[in-house]
Amino acid sequence: MQKGRSTCMTQSAKPRLLLIAAEFPPRGGGGVVRVAKLVKYLAPLGWDVTVVCSDEPVGETEDQAMLHEVSGLASVVRIRGPLRQVGAAARRTVEARRSGRGGAWLWDAARAVARAAALPDRWIGWSIKVGRLSTSEIGHPDVILSSGPPHSAHLAARAQSRRLRVPFAMDLRDDWAGNPLFASSAPWRDPIDRRLERLTVRDAGAIVVVSEASRSIYAQRYPWAADRLHVIPNGYAPEDLPPATGQGSGRPPDGRVRFLHPGSLRYDRAGGEDLFESFGAAAGRDASLVLHLLGSVSPSNAARARQAIPGASLSIDGFVPHQEALRRMAGADALVVISSVSEAGAGTMTGKIFECLAVRRPILLLSPPGPAADLVRDSHAGVVADPRDPPSIQDAISEVAAIVRSGQFTGIEDDALGLFDRRRQAEGWSSLLHEMRTDTGTI
């Protein structure tokens, strides 16, 4: 077994948390931010945290600044999955060809094979190893928390909980079973996913979801677990915001209206296609509109964007670290958020929406009726369009551009925004974990 452990805290009488999450800094990305901020804010609340994550190379999503934020606040155990070298070699091959002839097809085909063969995801080998780690490697936790996706982390937490006889909680950042984002034509995938989810929910002392809609879905799916369902949404960290954030937006000085989509577009049918076509049509009528795609974009989506949007109205900027992403968001005229059912499930509440609210730029939200649409409308933070209705998207683009040009946008009120402060959310996490720690009846 190859692993690395960096011990940054000495053993003490503090409550001990074992946090299992495959992805952790220096890897970046939205899901990583939730986990990293939890570590950052739980430590000052008196928790002794040990994180178990993967040592897989981070590739294009490296964020050293995020690693610096959590340095010294937890012990970190990095575990190498059994197929890491084979998987890394295959990924390098696909990455090398993704921009060349046939690269888009190869990228999409590789993902389809992975979805059919790796259950619940490609981290399952890593998960099995984590579930077998000894107390000499991970300490003696009082409570265990897993965060996913990747949902293999929950299987590792369940295994350790049963072995060590301590309670565990699962943080479902996205729906697990039946999530259309990971849909596969393989007939075995859905029933296996549902069985794995059911077993894990059955044994978990608490199941944390990110929206009331998601809690409702899981309460209907598992009524016997309804009293163990808790909502802790994603959020924002005030100290991360660039200077002068929160003052609203003014008129663009050069007349151009710059829309920015902050986040990855790695998957097909995640709402991007209709955005591209709709934005291309809007830009055809108004050449002052520009769309920036900031994040990892699959070859298929990049090709569709370039085909649909005039070159002068499109910029594909690639992944940048979290702090730089916030700076660019604050510098944009409008922000685009996709929160479609096909992205992560009917209860999805994408994490990026809260930082978009915090930087107070008009939001163009592509979302069906649901928690994200309700939040943007109720907070007067922007315009919502049906992601399956291109004319609706075109109208929304024009409406957001008009809001930008008015120079009158102020965004969400301070009191409403404060509910999503990650420091306050960490207090909720701490209370829940303390309650589980003293309730041994969950095992």
Short mmCIF file of C-alpha atoms in Angstrom, two decimals:
data_model
loop_
_atom_site.label_atom_id
_atom_site.label_comp_id
_atom_site.label_asym_id
_atom_site.label_seq_id
_atom_site.Cartn_x
_atom_site.Cartn_y
_atom_site.Cartn_z
CA MET A 1 0.00 0.00 0.00
CA GLN A 2 1.33 3.38 -0.97
CA LYS A 3 0.08 6.33 0.98
CA GLY A 4 1.16 9.65 2.35
CA ARG A 5 0.21 11.19 5.67
CA SER A 6 0.91 14.72 6.80
CA THR A 7 0.18 15.15 10.51
CA CYS A 8 -0.56 18.76 11.35
CA MET A 9 -2.23 18.39 14.76
CA THR A 10 -1.28 16.52 17.90
CA GLN A 11 -3.64 14.11 19.64
CA SER A 12 -5.80 15.82 22.27
CA ALA A 13 -9.08 15.59 24.11
CA LYS A 14 -10.80 17.27 21.17
CA PRO A 15 -13.60 15.37 19.42
CA ARG A 16 -12.09 13.46 16.52
CA LEU A 17 -13.60 13.52 13.04
CA LEU A 18 -12.58 11.22 10.19
CA LEU A 19 -13.54 12.95 6.94
CA ILE A 20 -13.49 10.74 3.84
CA ALA A 21 -13.60 12.53 0.48
CA ALA A 22 -11.83 11.33 -2.65
CA GLU A 23 -11.08 14.86 -3.86
CA PHE A 24 -9.24 17.34 -1.64
CA PRO A 25 -6.78 20.19 -2.21
CA PRO A 26 -4.55 20.68 -4.13
CA ARG A 27 -7.35 19.43 -6.39
CA GLY A 28 -9.77 22.27 -7.09
CA GLY A 29 -13.39 22.47 -8.12
CA GLY A 30 -16.78 23.20 -6.59
CA GLY A 31 -17.18 20.02 -4.56
CA VAL A 32 -13.66 20.34 -3.19
CA VAL A 33 -14.42 23.86 -1.96
CA ARG A 34 -17.28 22.57 0.23
CA VAL A 35 -15.04 19.97 1.87
CA ALA A 36 -12.04 22.28 2.26
CA LYS A 37 -14.09 25.06 3.82
CA LEU A 38 -15.66 22.58 6.23
CA VAL A 39 -12.20 21.58 7.42
CA LYS A 40 -11.15 25.23 7.65
CA TYR A 41 -14.07 26.21 9.86
CA LEU A 42 -14.48 23.04 11.94
CA ALA A 43 -10.91 23.20 13.27
CA PRO A 44 -11.47 26.51 15.13
CA LEU A 45 -14.64 25.01 16.62
CA GLY A 46 -12.53 22.46 18.46
CA TRP A 47 -12.51 19.47 16.11
CA ASP A 48 -9.46 17.29 15.53
CA VAL A 49 -9.90 16.41 11.86
CA THR A 50 -8.27 13.64 9.84
CA VAL A 51 -8.96 13.73 6.10
CA VAL A 52 -8.61 10.63 3.93
CA CYS A 53 -8.45 11.44 0.22
CA SER A 54 -6.89 10.18 -3.00
CA ASP A 55 -3.35 10.89 -4.11
CA GLU A 56 -4.45 10.93 -7.76
CA PRO A 57 -2.69 13.65 -9.81
CA VAL A 58 -4.79 16.79 -9.99
CA GLY A 59 -4.12 17.60 -13.65
CA GLU A 60 -5.65 20.83 -14.93
CA THR A 61 -7.69 21.45 -11.76
CA GLU A 62 -4.76 22.23 -9.45
CA ASP A 63 -5.43 24.87 -6.78
CA GLN A 64 -2.43 25.37 -4.49
CA ALA A 65 -4.03 28.36 -2.79
CA MET A 66 -6.87 26.15 -1.56
CA LEU A 67 -4.31 23.71 -0.16
CA HIS A 68 -2.62 26.57 1.67
CA GLU A 69 -5.96 27.51 3.27
CA VAL A 70 -6.30 24.16 5.03
CA SER A 71 -2.62 23.59 5.75
CA GLY A 72 -2.07 22.91 9.46
CA LEU A 73 -5.77 22.42 10.21
CA ALA A 74 -6.03 18.65 9.73
CA SER A 75 -4.06 15.45 9.35
CA VAL A 76 -4.25 14.36 5.73
CA VAL A 77 -3.93 10.73 4.60
CA ARG A 78 -3.55 10.34 0.85
CA ILE A 79 -4.34 6.84 -0.43
CA ARG A 80 -3.31 5.49 -3.80
CA GLY A 81 -6.01 3.48 -5.54
CA PRO A 82 -5.06 0.04 -6.90
CA LEU A 83 -5.56 1.02 -10.55
CA ARG A 84 -4.10 4.51 -10.26
CA GLN A 85 -1.23 3.98 -12.71
CA VAL A 86 -3.39 2.26 -15.31
CA GLY A 87 -6.14 4.87 -14.94
CA ALA A 88 -3.67 7.75 -15.09
CA ALA A 89 -2.08 6.38 -18.26
CA ALA A 90 -5.47 5.96 -19.91
CA ARG A 91 -6.49 9.45 -18.88
CA ARG A 92 -3.27 10.95 -20.27
CA THR A 93 -3.91 9.21 -23.59
CA VAL A 94 -7.44 10.58 -23.80
CA GLU A 95 -6.36 14.06 -22.68
CA ALA A 96 -3.59 14.13 -25.29
CA ARG A 97 -6.06 13.40 -28.08
CA ARG A 98 -9.05 15.37 -26.80
CA SER A 99 -8.24 18.42 -28.91
CA GLY A 100 -7.25 16.50 -32.04
CA ARG A 101 -9.17 14.71 -34.73
CA GLY A 102 -11.62 12.29 -33.11
CA GLY A 103 -10.71 13.58 -29.65
CA ALA A 104 -14.26 14.53 -28.71
CA TRP A 105 -15.55 11.06 -29.64
CA LEU A 106 -12.74 9.38 -27.68
CA TRP A 107 -13.41 11.56 -24.60
CA ASP A 108 -17.14 10.81 -24.60
CA ALA A 109 -16.60 7.10 -25.27
CA ALA A 110 -14.13 6.82 -22.40
CA ARG A 111 -16.65 8.38 -20.04
CA ALA A 112 -19.40 6.04 -21.22
CA VAL A 113 -17.23 2.99 -20.57
CA ALA A 114 -16.27 4.28 -17.13
CA ARG A 115 -19.91 4.85 -16.19
CA ALA A 116 -20.88 1.34 -17.23
CA ALA A 117 -17.95 -0.49 -15.64
CA ALA A 118 -17.13 1.45 -12.46
CA LEU A 119 -19.82 1.30 -9.78
CA PRO A 120 -20.72 3.59 -8.19
CA ASP A 121 -17.80 5.43 -9.82
CA ARG A 122 -14.17 5.03 -10.85
CA TRP A 123 -13.00 5.55 -7.25
CA ILE A 124 -14.34 2.19 -6.04
CA GLY A 125 -10.87 0.58 -5.78
CA TRP A 126 -9.67 3.52 -3.71
CA SER A 127 -12.78 3.23 -1.55
CA ILE A 128 -12.15 -0.43 -0.76
CA LYS A 129 -8.61 0.37 0.39
CA VAL A 130 -9.83 3.26 2.54
CA GLY A 131 -12.46 1.04 4.14
CA ARG A 132 -9.68 -1.30 5.31
CA LEU A 133 -7.31 1.27 6.83
CA SER A 134 -6.31 0.54 10.41
CA THR A 135 -6.50 2.85 13.41
CA SER A 136 -2.72 3.16 13.28
CA GLU A 137 -3.24 4.90 9.94
CA ILE A 138 -6.38 6.95 10.59
CA GLY A 139 -6.50 7.26 14.39
CA HIS A 140 -9.51 6.55 16.61
CA PRO A 141 -12.36 8.75 15.34
CA ASP A 142 -15.43 9.60 17.39
CA VAL A 143 -17.49 10.15 14.26
CA ILE A 144 -17.01 9.66 10.50
CA LEU A 145 -18.20 11.92 7.69
CA SER A 146 -18.10 11.08 3.98
CA SER A 147 -18.70 13.60 1.21
CA GLY A 148 -19.56 12.80 -2.38
CA PRO A 149 -19.62 12.59 -5.27
CA PRO A 150 -17.56 10.57 -5.83
CA HIS A 151 -20.06 8.45 -3.88
CA SER A 152 -17.55 5.66 -3.34
CA ALA A 153 -16.49 7.69 -0.31
CA HIS A 154 -19.77 6.75 1.40
CA LEU A 155 -19.03 3.05 0.98
CA ALA A 156 -15.64 3.52 2.64
CA ALA A 157 -17.24 5.45 5.51
CA ARG A 158 -19.83 2.71 6.00
CA ALA A 159 -17.12 0.06 6.09
CA GLN A 160 -15.07 1.96 8.66
CA SER A 161 -18.16 2.72 10.74
CA ARG A 162 -19.06 -0.97 10.95
CA ARG A 163 -15.49 -1.97 11.71
CA LEU A 164 -14.76 0.71 14.34
CA ARG A 165 -18.31 0.83 15.78
CA VAL A 166 -18.60 4.61 15.48
CA PRO A 167 -21.41 6.55 13.78
CA PHE A 168 -21.05 8.04 10.32
CA ALA A 169 -22.79 10.78 8.36
CA MET A 170 -22.96 11.07 4.59
CA ASP A 171 -22.86 14.40 2.78
CA LEU A 172 -24.77 14.04 -0.51
CA ARG A 173 -23.70 17.08 -2.48
CA ASP A 174 -25.60 15.67 -5.49
CA ASP A 175 -28.21 12.95 -5.79
CA TRP A 176 -26.72 9.45 -5.96
CA ALA A 177 -28.99 6.75 -7.37
CA GLY A 178 -30.87 7.76 -10.49
CA ASN A 179 -28.71 10.83 -11.06
CA PRO A 180 -29.02 11.55 -14.80
CA LEU A 181 -25.52 12.99 -14.85
CA PHE A 182 -24.12 9.48 -14.42
CA ALA A 183 -26.73 7.65 -16.47
CA SER A 184 -25.54 4.68 -18.49
CA SER A 185 -27.06 2.39 -21.09
CA ALA A 186 -25.67 -0.56 -19.11
CA PRO A 187 -28.79 -2.28 -17.64
CA TRP A 188 -26.99 -3.22 -14.42
CA ARG A 189 -25.93 0.24 -13.37
CA ASP A 190 -29.17 1.66 -11.98
CA PRO A 191 -30.20 -1.34 -9.82
CA ILE A 192 -26.70 -1.65 -8.37
CA ASP A 193 -26.54 2.08 -7.65
CA ARG A 194 -29.90 1.96 -5.90
CA ARG A 195 -28.91 -1.01 -3.77
CA LEU A 196 -25.61 0.61 -2.74
CA GLU A 197 -27.39 3.85 -1.86
CA ARG A 198 -30.08 2.05 0.15
CA LEU A 199 -27.55 0.09 2.20
CA THR A 200 -25.54 3.21 2.94
CA VAL A 201 -28.56 5.32 3.88
CA ARG A 202 -29.79 2.49 6.11
CA ASP A 203 -26.59 2.51 8.17
CA ALA A 204 -25.87 6.24 8.23
CA GLY A 205 -26.55 8.13 11.44
CA ALA A 206 -27.26 11.27 9.41
CA ILE A 207 -27.78 12.06 5.74
CA VAL A 208 -26.99 15.65 4.78
CA VAL A 209 -28.37 17.09 1.54
CA VAL A 210 -28.03 20.55 0.01
CA SER A 211 -31.66 21.59 -0.51
CA GLU A 212 -35.16 21.07 0.85
CA ALA A 213 -36.10 19.60 -2.53
CA SER A 214 -33.39 16.97 -2.15
CA ARG A 215 -34.55 16.19 1.38
CA SER A 216 -38.08 15.68 0.06
CA ILE A 217 -36.81 13.32 -2.64
CA TYR A 218 -34.88 11.20 -0.16
CA ALA A 219 -37.70 11.25 2.40
CA GLN A 220 -40.04 9.83 -0.24
CA ARG A 221 -37.46 7.29 -1.36
CA TYR A 222 -36.59 6.19 2.19
CA PRO A 223 -39.43 7.23 4.54
CA TRP A 224 -37.87 5.22 7.35
CA ALA A 225 -34.82 7.54 7.21
CA ALA A 226 -36.74 10.84 7.10
CA ASP A 227 -35.80 11.79 10.67
CA ARG A 228 -32.10 11.45 9.82
CA LEU A 229 -32.21 13.82 6.83
CA HIS A 230 -30.67 17.26 7.31
CA VAL A 231 -30.25 20.23 4.96
CA ILE A 232 -26.96 22.15 4.92
CA PRO A 233 -26.73 24.09 1.65
CA ASN A 234 -23.61 25.18 -0.11
CA GLY A 235 -22.43 28.69 0.62
CA TYR A 236 -19.74 31.30 0.34
CA ALA A 237 -16.88 32.56 2.50
CA PRO A 238 -16.93 36.36 2.99
CA GLU A 239 -13.14 36.56 3.27
CA ASP A 240 -12.81 35.02 -0.21
CA LEU A 241 -14.65 37.84 -1.94
CA PRO A 242 -12.60 40.36 -3.92
CA PRO A 243 -12.40 43.97 -2.62
CA ALA A 244 -15.43 46.16 -3.31
CA THR A 245 -17.64 43.11 -3.86
CA GLY A 246 -21.23 43.70 -2.80
CA GLN A 247 -21.62 47.16 -4.23
CA GLY A 248 -23.74 46.07 -7.16
CA SER A 249 -22.85 46.45 -10.81
CA GLY A 250 -22.53 49.57 -12.92
CA ARG A 251 -22.96 50.09 -16.62
CA PRO A 252 -20.23 48.47 -18.76
CA PRO A 253 -17.92 51.31 -19.84
CA ASP A 254 -17.39 50.04 -23.39
CA GLY A 255 -20.97 48.97 -24.05
CA ARG A 256 -20.11 45.26 -24.22
CA VAL A 257 -21.97 42.93 -21.85
CA ARG A 258 -19.75 40.11 -20.64
CA PHE A 259 -21.53 36.99 -19.43
CA LEU A 260 -19.38 34.50 -17.52
CA HIS A 261 -20.17 30.85 -16.79
CA PRO A 262 -17.98 29.88 -13.79
CA GLY A 263 -17.72 26.10 -13.62
CA SER A 264 -17.04 22.96 -15.54
CA LEU A 265 -18.96 21.78 -18.59
CA ARG A 266 -17.50 18.30 -18.78
CA TYR A 267 -20.68 16.33 -19.42
CA ASP A 268 -23.11 16.15 -22.32
CA ARG A 269 -26.72 17.17 -21.88
CA ALA A 270 -25.92 19.30 -18.85
CA GLY A 271 -27.74 22.31 -20.26
CA GLY A 272 -24.81 23.78 -22.18
CA GLU A 273 -26.01 22.94 -25.67
CA ASP A 274 -29.14 25.09 -25.53
CA LEU A 275 -27.18 27.88 -23.85
CA PHE A 276 -24.70 27.89 -26.73
CA GLU A 277 -27.34 27.95 -29.43
CA SER A 278 -29.41 30.56 -27.63
CA PHE A 279 -26.44 32.79 -26.90
CA GLY A 280 -25.31 32.49 -30.51
CA ALA A 281 -28.74 33.63 -31.68
CA ALA A 282 -28.75 36.54 -29.20
CA ALA A 283 -25.22 37.56 -30.19
CA GLY A 284 -26.28 37.47 -33.83
CA ARG A 285 -28.79 40.22 -33.04
CA ASP A 286 -26.55 42.08 -30.56
CA ALA A 287 -22.82 41.81 -31.28
CA SER A 288 -21.97 43.47 -27.96
CA LEU A 289 -22.78 40.26 -26.05
CA VAL A 290 -19.83 38.04 -25.03
CA LEU A 291 -19.86 34.65 -23.28
CA HIS A 292 -16.84 33.51 -21.26
CA LEU A 293 -16.63 29.82 -20.27
CA LEU A 294 -14.43 29.67 -17.18
CA GLY A 295 -13.65 26.09 -16.18
CA SER A 296 -12.98 22.66 -17.60
CA VAL A 297 -14.94 22.21 -20.84
CA SER A 298 -15.17 18.88 -22.64
CA PRO A 299 -14.13 18.76 -26.31
CA SER A 300 -17.73 18.05 -27.32
CA ASN A 301 -19.06 21.09 -25.50
CA ALA A 302 -16.23 23.29 -26.75
CA ALA A 303 -16.97 22.24 -30.32
CA ARG A 304 -20.68 22.94 -29.89
CA ALA A 305 -19.98 26.35 -28.39
CA ARG A 306 -17.67 27.35 -31.24
CA GLN A 307 -20.16 26.15 -33.81
CA ALA A 308 -23.07 28.05 -32.28
CA ILE A 309 -21.48 31.33 -31.14
CA PRO A 310 -19.57 33.82 -33.31
CA GLY A 311 -15.87 33.91 -32.50
CA ALA A 312 -15.94 37.53 -31.35
CA SER A 313 -18.67 36.67 -28.83
CA LEU A 314 -17.05 33.58 -27.26
CA SER A 315 -14.07 32.98 -25.01
CA ILE A 316 -13.16 29.54 -23.58
CA ASP A 317 -10.86 30.41 -20.71
CA GLY A 318 -10.17 27.06 -18.99
CA PHE A 319 -9.84 26.19 -15.30
CA VAL A 320 -8.43 28.73 -12.84
CA PRO A 321 -7.96 28.46 -9.05
CA HIS A 322 -10.86 29.39 -6.80
CA GLN A 323 -9.62 32.86 -5.83
CA GLU A 324 -8.96 33.81 -9.44
CA ALA A 325 -12.40 32.52 -10.42
CA LEU A 326 -14.00 34.78 -7.81
CA ARG A 327 -12.00 37.74 -9.09
CA ARG A 328 -13.18 37.13 -12.63
CA MET A 329 -16.76 36.64 -11.47
CA ALA A 330 -16.66 40.01 -9.72
CA GLY A 331 -15.27 41.56 -12.91
CA ALA A 332 -17.98 40.15 -15.16
CA ASP A 333 -21.16 42.02 -16.06
CA ALA A 334 -23.42 38.99 -15.63
CA LEU A 335 -23.03 35.40 -14.44
CA VAL A 336 -24.47 32.24 -15.97
CA VAL A 337 -25.48 29.26 -13.82
CA ILE A 338 -26.81 25.97 -15.16
CA SER A 339 -28.83 23.99 -12.63
CA SER A 340 -30.77 21.61 -14.83
CA VAL A 341 -32.17 18.25 -13.74
CA SER A 342 -29.80 16.56 -16.17
CA GLU A 343 -26.85 18.18 -14.38
CA ALA A 344 -27.20 16.53 -10.98
CA GLY A 345 -30.78 15.51 -10.19
CA ALA A 346 -34.11 17.13 -9.34
CA GLY A 347 -32.91 18.32 -5.92
CA THR A 348 -29.72 19.90 -7.19
CA MET A 349 -28.57 23.23 -5.77
CA THR A 350 -25.25 23.86 -7.46
CA GLY A 351 -22.66 25.33 -5.11
CA LYS A 352 -21.53 28.06 -7.47
CA ILE A 353 -24.89 29.83 -7.22
CA PHE A 354 -24.10 31.12 -3.72
CA GLU A 355 -20.83 32.73 -4.73
CA CYS A 356 -22.65 34.24 -7.70
CA LEU A 357 -25.14 35.73 -5.25
CA ALA A 358 -22.29 37.00 -3.06
CA VAL A 359 -20.47 38.90 -5.82
CA ARG A 360 -23.77 40.60 -6.72
CA ARG A 361 -23.76 40.40 -10.47
CA PRO A 362 -27.04 39.71 -12.35
CA ILE A 363 -27.52 35.97 -12.73
CA LEU A 364 -28.81 34.19 -15.82
CA LEU A 365 -30.03 30.90 -14.37
CA LEU A 366 -30.93 27.97 -16.61
CA SER A 367 -33.10 25.83 -14.37
CA PRO A 368 -36.49 24.11 -14.30
CA PRO A 369 -38.79 24.84 -11.36
CA GLY A 370 -36.94 23.90 -8.20
CA PRO A 371 -34.76 25.20 -5.36
CA ALA A 372 -32.27 27.11 -7.52
CA ALA A 373 -34.99 28.92 -9.48
CA ASP A 374 -36.84 29.79 -6.27
CA LEU A 375 -33.68 31.18 -4.68
CA VAL A 376 -32.80 33.47 -7.60
CA ARG A 377 -36.35 34.75 -7.98
CA ASP A 378 -36.97 35.26 -4.27
CA SER A 379 -33.70 37.13 -3.80
CA HIS A 380 -34.22 39.29 -6.91
CA ALA A 381 -30.80 38.15 -8.09
CA GLY A 382 -31.44 37.68 -11.79
CA VAL A 383 -33.53 35.99 -14.47
CA VAL A 384 -34.54 32.32 -14.72
CA ALA A 385 -35.02 30.47 -18.01
CA ASP A 386 -36.15 26.94 -18.77
CA PRO A 387 -33.02 25.06 -19.95
CA ARG A 388 -35.15 23.09 -22.44
CA ASP A 389 -36.66 26.19 -24.07
CA PRO A 390 -34.20 28.09 -26.35
CA PRO A 391 -36.58 31.04 -27.01
CA SER A 392 -36.95 31.45 -23.23
CA ILE A 393 -33.17 31.46 -22.86
CA GLN A 394 -32.77 34.06 -25.60
CA ASP A 395 -35.33 36.31 -23.94
CA ALA A 396 -33.59 35.88 -20.59
CA ILE A 397 -30.20 36.80 -22.10
CA SER A 398 -31.69 40.01 -23.48
CA GLU A 399 -33.38 40.77 -20.15
CA VAL A 400 -30.15 40.29 -18.19
CA ALA A 401 -28.27 42.48 -20.67
CA ALA A 402 -30.86 45.20 -20.15
CA ILE A 403 -30.45 44.91 -16.37
CA VAL A 404 -26.69 45.30 -16.77
CA ARG A 405 -27.05 48.35 -18.98
CA SER A 406 -29.43 50.00 -16.53
CA GLY A 407 -26.65 50.15 -13.93
CA GLN A 408 -29.25 49.74 -11.17
CA PHE A 409 -28.73 46.14 -10.08
CA THR A 410 -28.12 45.65 -6.34
CA GLY A 411 -28.70 41.92 -5.84
CA ILE A 412 -29.57 39.89 -2.76
CA GLU A 413 -30.01 41.62 0.59
CA ASP A 414 -27.31 41.21 3.24
CA ASP A 415 -29.51 39.38 5.76
CA ALA A 416 -30.59 36.79 3.20
CA LEU A 417 -27.04 36.30 1.95
CA GLY A 418 -25.74 35.82 5.49
CA LEU A 419 -27.69 32.58 5.81
CA PHE A 420 -25.18 31.01 3.42
CA ASP A 421 -22.01 32.10 5.22
CA ARG A 422 -19.88 28.96 5.46
CA ARG A 423 -18.74 29.89 8.97
CA ARG A 424 -22.33 29.75 10.20
CA GLN A 425 -22.89 26.51 8.32
CA ALA A 426 -19.85 24.98 10.03
CA GLU A 427 -21.54 25.64 13.36
CA GLY A 428 -24.50 23.59 12.14
CA TRP A 429 -22.17 20.80 11.05
CA SER A 430 -20.44 20.88 14.43
CA SER A 431 -23.73 20.59 16.33
CA LEU A 432 -24.86 17.66 14.16
CA LEU A 433 -21.57 15.80 14.54
CA HIS A 434 -21.51 16.37 18.30
CA GLU A 435 -25.04 14.98 18.53
CA MET A 436 -24.04 11.88 16.56
CA ARG A 437 -20.91 11.45 18.65
CA THR A 438 -22.96 11.15 21.84
CA ASP A 439 -25.69 9.00 20.27
CA THR A 440 -24.21 5.52 20.03
CA GLY A 441 -27.63 4.08 19.24
CA THR A 442 -27.11 4.74 15.52
CA ILE A 443 -24.71 1.80 15.16
#
